[in-house]
């Protein structure tokens, strides 16, 4: 089933393919009266934009956002906000040879199995280019949660992790890896460059922290804040794992080590730790909301991999090998950081409004 | 916001508190004509039922399910199926002393922050007892996907993991830990018993594999099969992490090691590996769907933990310490296995129907 | 498709058949802290309850509501409120002879065409008994909109309309017809009694007015307040038409006669008329919200009507005639009045919460 | 609340204001493989297009639709279909004088009450121009229900109704009123022209018939086919009433006159009448689906009407009078016919897919 809408009351719907004329998002349910201009959205798209260093795909896209509806005299009106980003550097010919071959690790085979055919140019709808629309929508969502500050950064590339002791969020913007550890950023430059030259690719882990979320957002059961975050993050292209707070490490802890002790504070409790990642029973606790997201290495690599051809008229697939020659990110997780931040903003804004609906 | 409905076209809504008269689920959208009796649901509830060994909570609940609507002459009619499970062993007095204290790691503080007050008896709506309703709903969902076989089992308790080489799914039912490795099951008996005697608790990791899922279930964007699974699993009480396929380990792989090579097979492709966990681009590939779910150690422990009292009339909280004396699972992840399996069934059945809606 | 949930943020799900053990509703999203007891719901069910006069079905149902979840110490907790009403007077034998015959005007044939079979006892899920669950849910919804007063009353039975000049809402409860015109009530007693004795049935029109709705509830496009009301009302059993404000009569007016002129008032505008029925552009104007709902005569009559038998094993239907002997309302629209009021409450409460979500 | 998405599995989201750069729709959930081109959508937009005769608004809009996503090689891919229509004849200056005045009968006051301010140019989001997006979406929906034929036509303008005996659907396209009775069309030409010259306006009733709908689409309770149709139709601008089948007239019938007798036919039952309008118990019966929709006279008239000004900085509104000088339809219901047809298509296509989801 096609289901391109996300959210419960602050909802957005995205559309567009990698090689169509444009892609976009419609943001619905945004509160009225917020100041919104194209200039306010653009920096978020620029952070995600390809072609800015040799460490990302060389596709050149300006990713200029246009606001087509929903604002009047620079303010949101409460009606749907249509955002459009035109595709400018498409080069469809790069993809012509894969029209009849399934790229292992990509959605090619699954799409054909579902729909009977597919737009094979650059992955069509399954292209990570779709995430530009989410980033634009996320910029709108941030307006609805001015009390919240969101940081997303890469904590692992391949097997190489940052040094937590050296972590400095101020340095995230100073390198092309959204890396909060300057020394790790230097190592990653070599690592990613080597992978690029090898025609290989690397996985990564992105961490995202939202500060300023008050206690009380979320729901006891199926619209839990953590459940919605997990769905949001796992829905990003190439993501294979999501953790809240201590995540998988919590499975190895004992109860007394995992408890977040409290003591009375000025504005609610002060917590001795944040193993829970700011969410208990599906509801925010007032601590920072923390999640980590694992990206697989992109499947677009130069090493030949065994595969099969599209079934012919008789339903017969033949053995073949696939090398992916297009322009790709050697480490797709890096540009995932702004997308993770956008999804965090969208989930939090939705839950703020949901909380307000029920609890006034 | 309260949002107790899960699913898109095969939906279920649960209700009930730990210490109310009953809890239940309404399953809506189930195909008509399926044979459904209370006897068919009961074994799934029995697998999850507490009080069956010294390794789980000693609360004694028969967990007898009643079907109140939606069937006629032992078959589903296509109308909503109401399932009810009466609470029989509630002992509200165990919880009276925590009415004015927040248990660290529990939802107590977050609930009060959200709703202004809470049903404090046994966690109220945030109690894991709610998962009995999901297990009952999951038993109905299984009827809609007879082509699928689901196994859920525990692969890690505390820091102790099973030996993958010794794994035998036939042995899962032969021990109280849903453990597929008999030797690990013996070790866990000692481990969990020690934690219980210490008044401590342990985390766990549950793995779930669904075989027989055809290629084509899922969606390219926000209703991705993996995204919906992640939301479903993260929404289970005490869960802090979800992985699909290689999950976080994929972040450390190179593209050529993560690719699932294909060759022509009799019924679609044969895959050389399943790093993807049976899902590519949000759509099933025909391989087994694999996920892993991390449970934290339950926060109900006998070790005193610093905490605060509920704000008094003047809004003042005082420092206190909390020990949780009630009847609790020393390793809540163990009984999580049947719940994980139920959520897998519910997500898959929903996606089967969604796929049929769009693609006939 | 089965879709037994109504509402967007204040949602309720109903379940149950005419001749099952019980029926019920789960109300989700209700604000916390509202005082809710079974005693507060019961009067609304009593108003709709059958068997109270010779003018309604003689089925005797106590319609006692039980609250199974969602309250604590007489207040709503914000978690789902499960309501159950047991069926006590079912007499399944009355319906055995229609198992293989389609009653014209009933859902029998359509159900079989959809689901392949049906619970034929008393209409199963298509029975108007389901509306008891809505009335119970509506009683909860009213708690969320204390600023609103809702009146529903019958303005037409068969061809006989009330005299608008004689209308007095105080008299609605003083006759068994929810009739605001005492003289019309006397005429209707004769009219309905004659129809009952003839084994015939009569249609009716119910009007519903909600006062106290502030300006601003609703939405500009697909969740318009009037659109949601229309869907809610048309979804009541036997309803064939819905009007807001002047409704069909507005089609015959000229623009200058239909305009609701405004002048400055103390609390917003004062309106010279209410042709719009309190809703403009899908959003409430602060005037009373007015709708009218047309009920067809029930199709359960003693006059034989040509029909067909259920297809036999060879798919062959035979001609037959149907007389409906069960216990039925000669004018089902009368008991529709409390149901219309309940749906009005549910739609308004949902929109109050939706408005609060977006506009604070 | 803003809620610009319609439908359950075949969903569409519209965006755009009367005087923004463009408006559009995103159609999601459409089956793959259907032939879809801009040329196939355009005739439906042309039928609704303004400025084609002196009987409609003189605003000149080409209403050229562009497909921005969701098709590949002229076929739908199963991914979201983005449709865009640029606004070309906006003349914002016409509206400047109403920025601070509320037009009676319009949404002006309600919008301000809800959102605190509004885009006042041409009604902004509340403009009937939004229906162009629905018509485009409806053209896509028709592709999913090739078995269904939909006719929408005007049966009443002001107080003047067609002669049912003279009705000929072939003539609907031969006059500017979508009128199936050529003599009525002649009378309406004089009637509408007189209203236009008077600066007045007229209401209208549109009837819509869908043939070829098989028995079994719809749902027993809240997603009833008739309930969803009622919501869809009441959500069209200026609509104040909706009827299915005999509608309000059914309220005046006796049961024996309202029954649709059946006899065995070759492909299911043959019905002696269609009082039910093709829907029983919320589910289609296989007869034509019939609804009627009442449009009020547009509130944009030259006759001065008492009104108030927007509250000034001190919250004070002053008395004023409003005459609406812009370019308006003297009878907005006429151009409503293609919109009614589009909504019928959208509801039916959605229910076809919903039926398939549950019943295969």
PDB file of C-alpha atoms in Angstrom, chain B residues 85-174:
ATOM      1  CA  UNK B  85     -10.121 -11.047  29.833  1.00  0.00           C
ATOM      2  CA  UNK B  86     -11.237 -10.620  33.423  1.00  0.00           C
ATOM      3  CA  UNK B  87      -8.751  -9.672  36.112  1.00  0.00           C
ATOM      4  CA  UNK B  88      -8.981 -12.102  38.991  1.00  0.00           C
ATOM      5  CA  UNK B  89      -5.897 -11.623  41.205  1.00  0.00           C
ATOM      6  CA  UNK B  90      -5.524  -7.920  41.747  1.00  0.00           C
ATOM      7  CA  UNK B  91      -4.443  -7.307  45.365  1.00  0.00           C
ATOM      8  CA  UNK B  92      -4.725  -3.565  45.223  1.00  0.00           C
ATOM      9  CA  UNK B  93      -3.311  -3.195  48.689  1.00  0.00           C
ATOM     10  CA  UNK B  94       0.177  -4.027  47.433  1.00  0.00           C
ATOM     11  CA  UNK B  95       0.288  -0.700  45.673  1.00  0.00           C
ATOM     12  CA  UNK B  96      -1.258   1.662  48.183  1.00  0.00           C
ATOM     13  CA  UNK B  97       2.048   2.940  49.465  1.00  0.00           C
ATOM     14  CA  UNK B  98       3.206   4.121  46.063  1.00  0.00           C
ATOM     15  CA  UNK B  99       0.178   6.299  45.487  1.00  0.00           C
ATOM     16  CA  UNK B 100       2.202   9.319  46.542  1.00  0.00           C
ATOM     17  CA  UNK B 101       5.646   8.262  45.382  1.00  0.00           C
ATOM     18  CA  UNK B 102       7.091   8.032  41.887  1.00  0.00           C
ATOM     19  CA  UNK B 103       8.847   4.768  41.107  1.00  0.00           C
ATOM     20  CA  UNK B 104      12.019   5.601  39.125  1.00  0.00           C
ATOM     21  CA  UNK B 105      12.049   4.003  35.685  1.00  0.00           C
ATOM     22  CA  UNK B 106       8.277   3.603  35.733  1.00  0.00           C
ATOM     23  CA  UNK B 107       5.749   5.832  34.035  1.00  0.00           C
ATOM     24  CA  UNK B 108       4.453   7.219  37.349  1.00  0.00           C
ATOM     25  CA  UNK B 109       5.942  10.682  37.092  1.00  0.00           C
ATOM     26  CA  UNK B 110       5.297  11.053  33.342  1.00  0.00           C
ATOM     27  CA  UNK B 111       1.634  10.062  33.808  1.00  0.00           C
ATOM     28  CA  UNK B 112       1.080  12.564  36.552  1.00  0.00           C
ATOM     29  CA  UNK B 113       2.809  15.229  34.473  1.00  0.00           C
ATOM     30  CA  UNK B 114       0.520  14.460  31.564  1.00  0.00           C
ATOM     31  CA  UNK B 115      -2.846  13.788  33.122  1.00  0.00           C
ATOM     32  CA  UNK B 116      -2.668  15.506  36.498  1.00  0.00           C
ATOM     33  CA  UNK B 117      -3.343  12.242  38.318  1.00  0.00           C
ATOM     34  CA  UNK B 118      -3.207   8.530  37.660  1.00  0.00           C
ATOM     35  CA  UNK B 119      -4.560   5.150  38.572  1.00  0.00           C
ATOM     36  CA  UNK B 120      -1.549   4.069  40.621  1.00  0.00           C
ATOM     37  CA  UNK B 121      -2.655   0.501  41.249  1.00  0.00           C
ATOM     38  CA  UNK B 122      -0.109  -1.723  39.561  1.00  0.00           C
ATOM     39  CA  UNK B 123       0.755   0.918  37.021  1.00  0.00           C
ATOM     40  CA  UNK B 124      -2.834   1.257  35.832  1.00  0.00           C
ATOM     41  CA  UNK B 125      -2.905   1.534  32.076  1.00  0.00           C
ATOM     42  CA  UNK B 126       0.885   1.473  31.840  1.00  0.00           C
ATOM     43  CA  UNK B 127       1.014  -2.034  33.285  1.00  0.00           C
ATOM     44  CA  UNK B 128       2.375  -4.752  31.020  1.00  0.00           C
ATOM     45  CA  UNK B 129      -0.886  -6.546  31.701  1.00  0.00           C
ATOM     46  CA  UNK B 130      -2.207  -4.601  28.716  1.00  0.00           C
ATOM     47  CA  UNK B 131      -0.120  -6.851  26.513  1.00  0.00           C
ATOM     48  CA  UNK B 132      -2.506  -9.727  27.214  1.00  0.00           C
ATOM     49  CA  UNK B 133      -4.990  -7.882  25.024  1.00  0.00           C
ATOM     50  CA  UNK B 134      -2.410  -7.631  22.236  1.00  0.00           C
ATOM     51  CA  UNK B 135      -1.667 -11.321  22.448  1.00  0.00           C
ATOM     52  CA  UNK B 136      -5.363 -12.103  22.105  1.00  0.00           C
ATOM     53  CA  UNK B 137      -5.644  -9.726  19.139  1.00  0.00           C
ATOM     54  CA  UNK B 138      -2.533 -11.271  17.626  1.00  0.00           C
ATOM     55  CA  UNK B 139      -4.141 -14.689  17.759  1.00  0.00           C
ATOM     56  CA  UNK B 140      -6.950 -13.334  15.606  1.00  0.00           C
ATOM     57  CA  UNK B 141      -4.499 -11.688  13.212  1.00  0.00           C
ATOM     58  CA  UNK B 142      -2.724 -14.998  12.667  1.00  0.00           C
ATOM     59  CA  UNK B 143      -5.915 -16.369  11.148  1.00  0.00           C
ATOM     60  CA  UNK B 144      -5.637 -13.796   8.391  1.00  0.00           C
ATOM     61  CA  UNK B 145      -2.092 -14.847   7.448  1.00  0.00           C
ATOM     62  CA  UNK B 146      -2.117 -18.639   7.356  1.00  0.00           C
ATOM     63  CA  UNK B 147       0.785 -18.562   4.906  1.00  0.00           C
ATOM     64  CA  UNK B 148       3.078 -17.111   7.580  1.00  0.00           C
ATOM     65  CA  UNK B 149       4.849 -18.925  10.440  1.00  0.00           C
ATOM     66  CA  UNK B 150       6.106 -16.786  13.309  1.00  0.00           C
ATOM     67  CA  UNK B 151       8.717 -17.727  15.881  1.00  0.00           C
ATOM     68  CA  UNK B 152       9.741 -15.466  18.746  1.00  0.00           C
ATOM     69  CA  UNK B 153      12.419 -16.500  21.215  1.00  0.00           C
ATOM     70  CA  UNK B 154      14.839 -14.990  23.683  1.00  0.00           C
ATOM     71  CA  UNK B 155      18.428 -14.698  22.465  1.00  0.00           C
ATOM     72  CA  UNK B 156      19.935 -12.813  25.376  1.00  0.00           C
ATOM     73  CA  UNK B 157      19.248 -12.494  29.118  1.00  0.00           C
ATOM     74  CA  UNK B 158      21.349  -9.909  30.871  1.00  0.00           C
ATOM     75  CA  UNK B 159      24.757 -10.258  29.275  1.00  0.00           C
ATOM     76  CA  UNK B 160      24.359 -13.931  28.428  1.00  0.00           C
ATOM     77  CA  UNK B 161      23.629 -14.710  24.775  1.00  0.00           C
ATOM     78  CA  UNK B 162      22.625 -17.954  23.148  1.00  0.00           C
ATOM     79  CA  UNK B 163      25.062 -19.885  21.009  1.00  0.00           C
ATOM     80  CA  UNK B 164      23.726 -19.379  17.481  1.00  0.00           C
ATOM     81  CA  UNK B 165      25.346 -22.624  16.366  1.00  0.00           C
ATOM     82  CA  UNK B 166      23.357 -24.541  18.997  1.00  0.00           C
ATOM     83  CA  UNK B 167      20.057 -22.865  18.160  1.00  0.00           C
ATOM     84  CA  UNK B 168      17.108 -25.250  17.766  1.00  0.00           C
ATOM     85  CA  UNK B 169      13.648 -23.701  17.516  1.00  0.00           C
ATOM     86  CA  UNK B 170      12.092 -27.023  18.530  1.00  0.00           C
ATOM     87  CA  UNK B 171      13.372 -26.509  22.062  1.00  0.00           C
ATOM     88  CA  UNK B 172      11.784 -23.078  22.585  1.00  0.00           C
ATOM     89  CA  UNK B 173       8.714 -24.517  24.258  1.00  0.00           C
ATOM     90  CA  UNK B 174      10.660 -26.905  26.466  1.00  0.00           C
TER      91      UNK B 174
END
